[in-house]
Coordinates of C-alpha atoms in Angstrom, one line a residue:
Chain A
X1 CA 38.5 47.4 -145.5
X2 CA 37.9 44.2 -143.5
X3 CA 38.2 43.2 -139.9
X4 CA 41.3 41.4 -138.5
X5 CA 40.8 40.3 -134.9
X6 CA 43.7 40.7 -132.4
X7 CA 45.9 37.6 -132.1
X8 CA 45.4 35.0 -129.3
X9 CA 48.4 34.4 -127.1
X10 CA 49.6 30.9 -126.4
X11 CA 48.5 29.3 -123.2
X12 CA 50.6 30.4 -120.2
X13 CA 52.5 27.6 -118.5
X14 CA 52.6 28.2 -114.8
X15 CA 50.7 30.7 -112.7
X16 CA 51.9 32.0 -109.3
X17 CA 49.3 32.1 -106.5
X18 CA 49.8 35.9 -106.3
X19 CA 48.7 36.2 -110.0
X20 CA 45.3 34.5 -109.5
X21 CA 42.0 36.3 -110.1
X22 CA 40.7 37.9 -106.9
X23 CA 37.2 36.8 -107.6
X24 CA 37.4 33.2 -108.7
X25 CA 40.9 32.3 -107.3
X26 CA 41.2 29.8 -110.1
X27 CA 42.4 31.5 -113.3
X28 CA 45.2 34.0 -114.0
X29 CA 44.3 37.6 -113.5
X30 CA 44.6 39.6 -116.7
X31 CA 43.2 43.0 -115.7
X32 CA 43.6 45.4 -112.9
X33 CA 40.3 47.2 -112.7
X34 CA 40.8 51.0 -112.6
X35 CA 37.8 51.5 -110.4
X36 CA 39.0 49.5 -107.4
X37 CA 42.4 48.1 -108.4
X38 CA 41.0 44.5 -108.2
X39 CA 42.8 41.9 -110.2
X40 CA 40.5 39.8 -112.3
X41 CA 40.6 37.1 -115.0
X42 CA 38.9 37.4 -118.4
X43 CA 35.8 35.5 -117.5
X44 CA 35.2 37.3 -114.2
X45 CA 35.8 40.6 -116.0
X46 CA 33.1 39.8 -118.5
X47 CA 30.8 38.9 -115.7
X48 CA 31.4 42.0 -113.5
X49 CA 31.4 44.4 -116.4
X50 CA 28.2 43.1 -117.9
X51 CA 26.5 43.0 -114.4
X52 CA 27.6 46.6 -113.7
X53 CA 26.0 47.8 -116.9
X54 CA 22.9 45.8 -116.1
X55 CA 22.7 47.3 -112.6
X56 CA 23.1 50.8 -114.1
X57 CA 20.2 50.1 -116.4
X58 CA 17.9 48.6 -113.8
X59 CA 18.7 51.1 -110.9
X60 CA 18.0 54.1 -113.2
X61 CA 15.0 52.4 -114.8
X62 CA 16.4 53.3 -118.3
X63 CA 14.1 51.0 -120.3
X64 CA 10.5 50.1 -120.3
X65 CA 9.1 46.8 -121.5
X66 CA 8.1 47.0 -125.2
X67 CA 10.1 50.2 -125.7
X68 CA 11.9 50.8 -129.1
X69 CA 15.4 52.0 -128.5
X70 CA 17.8 53.5 -131.0
X71 CA 21.6 53.1 -130.4
X72 CA 23.5 56.0 -131.7
X73 CA 26.1 53.9 -133.7
X74 CA 29.3 55.5 -135.0
X75 CA 31.2 52.3 -135.5
X76 CA 33.6 53.4 -132.8
X77 CA 34.5 51.3 -129.7
X78 CA 31.9 52.7 -127.4
X79 CA 28.9 52.4 -129.6
X80 CA 29.9 49.0 -130.9
X81 CA 30.3 47.6 -127.4
X82 CA 27.0 49.3 -126.4
X83 CA 25.1 47.7 -129.3
X84 CA 26.6 44.3 -128.5
X85 CA 26.0 44.5 -124.8
X86 CA 22.4 45.8 -125.0
X87 CA 21.5 43.0 -127.3
X88 CA 23.1 40.5 -124.9
X89 CA 21.6 41.9 -121.8
X90 CA 18.2 42.3 -123.4
X91 CA 18.2 38.6 -124.2
X92 CA 19.7 37.6 -120.8
X93 CA 17.5 39.7 -118.6
X94 CA 14.4 40.2 -120.7
X95 CA 14.2 44.0 -120.9
X96 CA 11.7 43.5 -123.7
X97 CA 13.2 46.3 -125.8
X98 CA 13.6 46.5 -129.5
X99 CA 17.0 47.7 -130.6
X100 CA 17.8 49.6 -133.8
X101 CA 21.2 51.0 -134.9
X102 CA 21.0 54.6 -135.9
X103 CA 23.9 56.2 -137.7
X104 CA 24.6 59.7 -138.8
X105 CA 26.4 60.2 -142.0
X106 CA 28.1 63.6 -141.7
X107 CA 29.6 63.4 -145.1
X108 CA 33.3 63.3 -144.3
X109 CA 35.1 61.4 -147.0
X110 CA 37.9 59.1 -145.7
X111 CA 36.4 59.0 -142.2
X112 CA 32.7 58.5 -142.0
X113 CA 32.4 56.3 -145.1
X114 CA 34.9 53.9 -143.5
X115 CA 33.2 53.9 -140.1
X116 CA 29.8 53.4 -141.7
X117 CA 31.2 50.3 -143.3
X118 CA 32.0 49.0 -139.8
X119 CA 28.4 49.8 -138.7
X120 CA 27.1 47.9 -141.7
X121 CA 29.2 44.9 -140.6
X122 CA 27.9 45.2 -137.1
X123 CA 24.4 45.1 -138.4
X124 CA 25.1 41.7 -139.9
X125 CA 27.2 40.5 -136.9
X126 CA 24.6 41.4 -134.3
X127 CA 21.5 40.9 -136.5
X128 CA 20.1 44.3 -135.7
X129 CA 18.3 46.7 -138.1
X130 CA 20.2 49.8 -139.2
X131 CA 19.0 53.2 -140.3
X132 CA 21.4 55.9 -141.6
X133 CA 20.4 59.6 -141.8
X134 CA 22.7 62.0 -143.6
X135 CA 23.5 65.7 -143.2
X136 CA 23.0 65.9 -146.9
X137 CA 19.3 64.9 -146.7
X138 CA 18.6 66.8 -143.5
X139 CA 20.5 70.0 -144.2
X140 CA 21.5 69.8 -147.8
X141 CA 25.1 70.3 -146.7
X142 CA 27.8 67.7 -146.1
X143 CA 30.5 68.3 -143.5
X144 CA 33.1 68.4 -146.3
X145 CA 31.2 71.2 -147.9
X146 CA 30.7 73.1 -144.6
X147 CA 34.4 72.9 -143.9
X148 CA 35.3 74.1 -147.4
X149 CA 33.0 77.1 -146.7
X150 CA 33.5 77.8 -143.0
X151 CA 37.0 76.6 -142.3
X152 CA 38.4 73.7 -140.3
X153 CA 38.4 75.7 -137.0
X154 CA 34.7 75.8 -136.7
X155 CA 34.0 72.2 -137.9
X156 CA 33.3 70.7 -134.5
X157 CA 30.7 73.5 -133.7
X158 CA 28.7 72.8 -136.8
X159 CA 29.1 69.1 -136.6
X160 CA 28.1 68.9 -132.9
X161 CA 25.0 71.1 -133.3
X162 CA 23.9 69.2 -136.4
X163 CA 24.5 65.7 -135.1
X164 CA 22.4 66.3 -131.9
X165 CA 19.5 67.3 -134.0
X166 CA 20.1 64.6 -136.6
X167 CA 19.9 61.8 -134.0
X168 CA 16.6 63.2 -132.8
X169 CA 15.2 63.5 -136.2
X170 CA 16.4 60.1 -137.3
X171 CA 14.8 58.6 -134.2
X172 CA 11.6 60.5 -134.9
X173 CA 11.5 59.2 -138.4
X174 CA 11.7 55.7 -137.1
X175 CA 9.0 56.3 -134.5
X176 CA 11.5 55.8 -131.7
X177 CA 11.4 57.9 -128.5
X178 CA 14.6 56.9 -126.8
X179 CA 18.2 57.3 -128.1
X180 CA 21.0 55.6 -126.2
X181 CA 24.6 56.8 -126.7
X182 CA 27.9 55.2 -125.8
X183 CA 29.2 58.1 -123.7
X184 CA 31.5 56.6 -121.1
X185 CA 32.8 57.6 -117.7
X186 CA 35.9 59.2 -119.2
X187 CA 33.7 61.4 -121.5
X188 CA 31.5 62.4 -118.5
X189 CA 34.5 63.3 -116.3
X190 CA 36.0 65.2 -119.3
X191 CA 32.7 67.2 -119.7
X192 CA 32.5 68.0 -116.0
X193 CA 36.1 69.2 -116.1
X194 CA 35.5 71.3 -119.2
X195 CA 32.5 72.9 -117.8
X196 CA 34.4 73.8 -114.6
X197 CA 37.3 75.2 -116.7
X198 CA 35.0 77.3 -118.8
X199 CA 32.8 78.4 -115.9
X200 CA 29.8 77.0 -117.7
X201 CA 27.7 76.7 -114.5
X202 CA 24.4 76.2 -116.4
X203 CA 25.7 73.1 -118.1
X204 CA 27.6 71.8 -115.1
X205 CA 24.5 70.6 -113.2
X206 CA 22.9 68.9 -116.2
X207 CA 26.1 67.4 -117.6
X208 CA 26.1 64.3 -115.3
X209 CA 22.5 63.3 -115.8
X210 CA 22.2 59.7 -117.0
X211 CA 19.0 60.4 -118.8
X212 CA 18.0 63.8 -120.3
X213 CA 14.7 64.9 -121.6
X214 CA 13.6 68.4 -122.3
X215 CA 10.0 69.1 -121.6
X216 CA 8.2 69.2 -124.9
X217 CA 10.7 66.9 -126.7
X218 CA 9.3 63.4 -127.3
X219 CA 12.8 62.0 -127.5
X220 CA 14.8 61.1 -124.4
X221 CA 18.5 60.2 -124.3
X222 CA 20.4 58.0 -122.0
X223 CA 24.0 56.9 -121.3
X224 CA 24.2 53.3 -119.9
X225 CA 28.0 53.5 -120.0
X226 CA 28.0 56.5 -117.6
X227 CA 30.1 54.6 -115.0
X228 CA 32.0 52.4 -117.4
X229 CA 35.7 53.2 -117.8
X230 CA 37.0 53.7 -121.4
X231 CA 39.8 51.3 -120.5
X232 CA 37.4 48.6 -119.6
X233 CA 35.3 49.2 -122.7
X234 CA 38.4 48.9 -124.9
X235 CA 39.5 45.7 -123.1
X236 CA 36.0 44.2 -123.4
X237 CA 36.0 44.9 -127.1
X238 CA 39.5 43.5 -127.3
X239 CA 38.8 40.2 -125.5
X240 CA 35.4 39.7 -127.2
X241 CA 37.2 40.5 -130.5
X242 CA 34.5 43.0 -131.5
X243 CA 34.8 44.7 -134.8
X244 CA 35.2 48.5 -134.3
X245 CA 36.5 51.4 -136.2
X246 CA 39.3 53.5 -134.8
X247 CA 40.5 56.5 -136.7
X248 CA 40.5 60.1 -135.6
X249 CA 38.2 62.4 -137.5
X250 CA 39.9 64.0 -140.5
X251 CA 39.2 67.4 -139.2
X252 CA 41.2 68.6 -136.2
X253 CA 39.6 67.5 -132.9
X254 CA 38.3 70.2 -130.6
X255 CA 41.5 71.6 -129.1
X256 CA 40.0 72.4 -125.7
X257 CA 38.4 69.0 -125.2
X258 CA 41.7 67.4 -126.3
X259 CA 43.6 69.2 -123.6
X260 CA 41.0 68.3 -121.0
X261 CA 41.3 64.7 -122.1
X262 CA 45.1 64.7 -121.8
X263 CA 44.8 66.1 -118.3
X264 CA 42.3 63.4 -117.4
X265 CA 44.6 60.6 -118.8
X266 CA 47.5 61.9 -116.8
X267 CA 45.4 62.1 -113.6
X268 CA 44.1 58.6 -114.3
X269 CA 47.7 57.3 -114.5
X270 CA 48.4 58.6 -111.0
X271 CA 45.1 57.7 -109.4
X272 CA 42.7 55.6 -111.5
X273 CA 39.6 56.2 -109.4
X274 CA 39.8 59.9 -110.2
X275 CA 37.5 59.5 -113.2
X276 CA 34.6 58.1 -111.1
X277 CA 35.5 60.7 -108.4
X278 CA 35.1 63.6 -110.8
X279 CA 31.7 62.3 -111.9
X280 CA 30.7 61.9 -108.3
X281 CA 31.7 65.5 -107.6
X282 CA 29.8 66.7 -110.6
X283 CA 26.7 64.8 -109.5
X284 CA 26.9 66.2 -106.0
X285 CA 27.2 69.8 -107.0
X286 CA 24.0 71.7 -106.2
X287 CA 23.8 75.2 -107.6
X288 CA 22.0 77.8 -105.6
X289 CA 18.6 78.4 -107.4
X290 CA 18.9 81.3 -109.7
X291 CA 16.8 84.4 -109.3
X292 CA 13.9 84.4 -111.7
X293 CA 15.1 85.7 -115.0
X294 CA 13.8 89.1 -115.8
X295 CA 11.3 88.7 -118.6
X296 CA 11.9 90.8 -121.7
X297 CA 9.6 93.8 -121.9
X298 CA 6.2 93.2 -123.4
X299 CA 7.0 94.9 -126.7
X300 CA 10.5 93.2 -127.0
X301 CA 11.7 92.8 -130.5
X302 CA 14.4 90.3 -131.4
X303 CA 16.7 91.4 -134.2
X304 CA 18.2 88.4 -136.1
X305 CA 21.6 88.3 -137.7
X306 CA 20.1 88.9 -141.2
X307 CA 18.4 92.1 -140.0
X308 CA 14.9 90.7 -139.9
X309 CA 12.9 91.1 -136.7
X310 CA 10.5 89.0 -134.8
X311 CA 8.0 89.5 -132.1
X312 CA 8.3 86.6 -129.6
X313 CA 4.8 85.1 -129.3
X314 CA 5.4 83.7 -125.8
X315 CA 8.0 83.8 -123.1
X316 CA 11.4 82.1 -123.2
X317 CA 10.5 78.7 -121.7
X318 CA 11.9 75.3 -122.1
X319 CA 10.0 73.6 -124.8
X320 CA 9.9 76.5 -127.3
X321 CA 10.1 75.5 -130.9
X322 CA 12.2 76.9 -133.7
X323 CA 10.2 79.1 -136.1
X324 CA 11.9 77.5 -139.1
X325 CA 12.2 73.8 -138.5
X326 CA 10.0 73.1 -135.4
X327 CA 12.9 71.7 -133.5
X328 CA 13.2 72.3 -129.8
X329 CA 15.0 75.6 -129.1
X330 CA 15.3 78.2 -126.4
X331 CA 15.4 81.0 -128.9
X332 CA 12.9 81.8 -131.7
X333 CA 15.3 80.2 -134.2
X334 CA 17.4 77.1 -133.3
X335 CA 21.1 77.0 -133.4
X336 CA 21.2 74.6 -136.4
X337 CA 18.9 76.9 -138.5
X338 CA 21.1 79.9 -137.5
X339 CA 24.3 78.1 -138.6
X340 CA 22.6 77.0 -141.8
X341 CA 21.5 80.6 -142.5
X342 CA 25.0 81.8 -142.0
X343 CA 26.3 79.2 -144.4
X344 CA 23.8 80.0 -147.1
X345 CA 24.4 83.6 -146.9
X346 CA 28.1 83.0 -146.9
X347 CA 28.8 85.0 -143.9
X348 CA 31.3 82.4 -142.8
X349 CA 34.9 82.6 -143.9
X350 CA 35.5 81.4 -147.5
X351 CA 38.4 81.1 -149.8
X352 CA 38.9 83.9 -152.3
X353 CA 39.1 81.7 -155.4
X354 CA 35.4 81.2 -155.2
X355 CA 33.8 84.6 -155.9
X356 CA 31.7 85.2 -152.8
X357 CA 31.2 88.9 -152.9
X358 CA 27.5 88.6 -153.6
X359 CA 25.3 87.8 -150.6
X360 CA 23.7 84.4 -150.9
X361 CA 26.3 83.3 -153.5
X362 CA 26.9 79.9 -151.8
X363 CA 23.2 79.0 -151.9
X364 CA 22.9 80.2 -155.5
X365 CA 25.9 78.1 -156.5
X366 CA 24.5 75.1 -154.9
X367 CA 21.1 75.6 -156.6
X368 CA 22.8 76.1 -160.0
X369 CA 24.8 72.9 -159.5
X370 CA 21.7 70.9 -159.4
X371 CA 20.2 72.4 -162.5
X372 CA 19.9 70.2 -165.6
X373 CA 18.6 71.0 -169.0
Chain B
X1 CA 67.7 38.0 -129.2
X2 CA 64.0 37.2 -128.8
X3 CA 61.2 36.6 -131.4
X4 CA 57.9 38.3 -130.5
X5 CA 54.8 39.5 -132.2
X6 CA 53.8 43.1 -131.7
X7 CA 50.3 44.5 -132.5
X8 CA 49.3 48.2 -132.8
X9 CA 45.5 48.5 -132.4
X10 CA 42.9 51.1 -131.9
X11 CA 44.2 53.3 -134.6
X12 CA 47.8 53.2 -133.5
X13 CA 48.7 51.4 -136.7
X14 CA 48.7 54.7 -138.6
X15 CA 52.2 55.5 -137.3
X16 CA 53.4 52.1 -138.3
X17 CA 52.7 52.2 -142.0
X18 CA 49.1 51.1 -141.3
X19 CA 50.2 47.6 -140.4
X20 CA 48.6 46.2 -137.3
X21 CA 50.8 43.1 -136.7
X22 CA 54.6 43.0 -136.8
X23 CA 56.9 40.0 -136.2
X24 CA 60.1 41.2 -134.6
X25 CA 63.4 39.8 -133.6
X26 CA 64.6 42.1 -130.9
X27 CA 68.4 42.1 -130.1
X28 CA 69.4 42.3 -126.4
X29 CA 71.3 45.3 -125.3
X30 CA 73.5 43.6 -122.7
X31 CA 73.4 40.0 -121.7
X32 CA 70.8 37.8 -123.3
X33 CA 67.5 38.9 -121.7
X34 CA 65.2 41.3 -123.5
X35 CA 62.7 43.3 -121.4
X36 CA 59.6 45.1 -122.6
X37 CA 61.5 48.4 -121.9
X38 CA 64.1 47.3 -124.5
X39 CA 61.3 46.4 -126.9
X40 CA 59.8 49.8 -126.6
X41 CA 63.2 51.5 -127.2
X42 CA 63.6 49.2 -130.3
X43 CA 60.1 50.2 -131.6
X44 CA 60.8 53.9 -131.1
X45 CA 64.3 53.7 -132.7
X46 CA 63.6 51.4 -135.6
X47 CA 59.9 51.4 -136.5
X48 CA 58.5 54.9 -136.2
X49 CA 59.5 56.4 -139.5
X50 CA 58.3 60.0 -138.9
X51 CA 60.0 61.5 -135.9
X52 CA 57.1 63.7 -135.0
X53 CA 55.0 60.5 -134.5
X54 CA 57.1 59.5 -131.6
X55 CA 55.1 61.7 -129.2
X56 CA 52.0 59.8 -130.2
X57 CA 53.5 56.6 -128.8
X58 CA 55.9 57.7 -126.1
X59 CA 55.7 60.3 -123.3
X60 CA 58.3 60.8 -120.5
X61 CA 60.2 57.8 -121.7
X62 CA 57.3 55.4 -121.3
X63 CA 54.1 54.4 -123.3
X64 CA 51.8 57.4 -123.4
X65 CA 48.9 57.5 -120.9
X66 CA 45.8 56.4 -122.8
X67 CA 47.6 53.6 -124.6
X68 CA 46.8 50.2 -123.3
X69 CA 49.7 47.8 -123.2
X70 CA 49.0 44.1 -123.0
X71 CA 51.5 41.3 -122.7
X72 CA 49.9 38.0 -123.8
X73 CA 46.5 39.6 -123.2
X74 CA 47.5 40.6 -119.6
X75 CA 47.6 44.2 -118.6
X76 CA 51.3 45.0 -118.4
X77 CA 50.8 46.6 -114.9
X78 CA 50.3 43.0 -113.6
X79 CA 53.5 41.8 -115.4
X80 CA 56.0 44.4 -114.0
X81 CA 55.5 46.8 -116.9
X82 CA 58.9 47.6 -118.6
X83 CA 60.8 45.0 -116.5
X84 CA 58.9 42.0 -117.9
X85 CA 61.4 39.7 -119.6
X86 CA 60.2 38.6 -123.0
X87 CA 60.2 35.0 -124.2
X88 CA 60.0 33.7 -127.7
X89 CA 56.4 33.7 -129.0
X90 CA 55.1 36.4 -126.7
X91 CA 52.5 38.8 -128.0
X92 CA 52.7 42.4 -126.9
X93 CA 49.8 44.7 -128.0
X94 CA 49.4 48.4 -127.8
X95 CA 45.9 49.8 -128.1
X96 CA 45.1 53.4 -128.2
X97 CA 42.0 54.5 -126.3
X98 CA 42.3 58.1 -127.2
X99 CA 40.3 58.4 -130.4
X100 CA 36.6 59.1 -130.3
X101 CA 34.0 56.4 -129.8

């Protein structure tokens, strides 16, 4: 697959005064900015869009001089524009950061292999180093295998949990303490909306933070596109003719998020500022401080899904580590290890044509597959 | 009758036989002027092979929210949307913003 840039239209002949850019008053306006309905031309749009991202970065003190930063690169529009812009702004404003592209290979044939090809082209186009970590090397399972074992319906649960860890581990491997992701304003608003609809109060407060860092974790995450509209990101990529990958994941997208997204898009059509307004509402929400959690009794025993038991060595505090892999977790075993255990023991749904009646059959099959004589 | 170039970007090409660029000669419905509205009707009637794919492109008789429509690289909101009268050589692009990033 190669990249074909969008076509350039021929030069417009005559421009009416009412069609002029509201910033430079010299060129024809091409865009109506969803944020404030201002009509701007291509060059002014580049300028305001880049400046706004720069301001977000500076005001929130996202970067430190000399910092090494990993861009979570999927090959999609957001991360492609992010990588391009960070390189541009870093050179223009002298942030003094070192940028590395970090991609996760979930192992989805027909989707991720194509998008990784895009990231590899981006590596050449922007002259940035690229590192790829795969689910296969981290967890010994690819997403295709997980779906074959656990069914399509749960795919996003597995993939989401694993990817979050994979980005951290990939960054740790490269000695990087800061991962930036291309989450945009639409994503943020969507998340706020979803947390409200689900009544997930605990996540609601945290979900709008531009930078997150758990105590005890050496890796922080930030979202420089927090206030950037998806529409503007796509337009920026279009006008700059950036090479990005755009295909929906092979496995069904998360149904609930899809519905929330549709609702957002319909709201945006009626009132474009609502995206930024929802983020603002999310930011302004202050929850009443919770009463201190009752600590489990001193001789509390946790019973795991496989029947084994553990005595928690310390209280449930932020910064706990998983007993198995050492990753940050609020429980004794992290979510990823729990899911992996379920997979290996074949507790998850599996088709009948593979004989799975024996406990641990999946793991055994996988071990046998690798045997050579 | 008007000759225009139509582009389906951002993953929309999947419902148009994976072809991003199409050169079209759109016949006028009545009189000689062809509007973007007529072009959209023409696309829906003649170019979407699979009927169930129509909902991907169209909703409530207009381009679905989340699909960006540009006429000669200008947001169609600034050109009168469906009422814009096409001229020979115009480029109309439809870009989906709905897929993941």
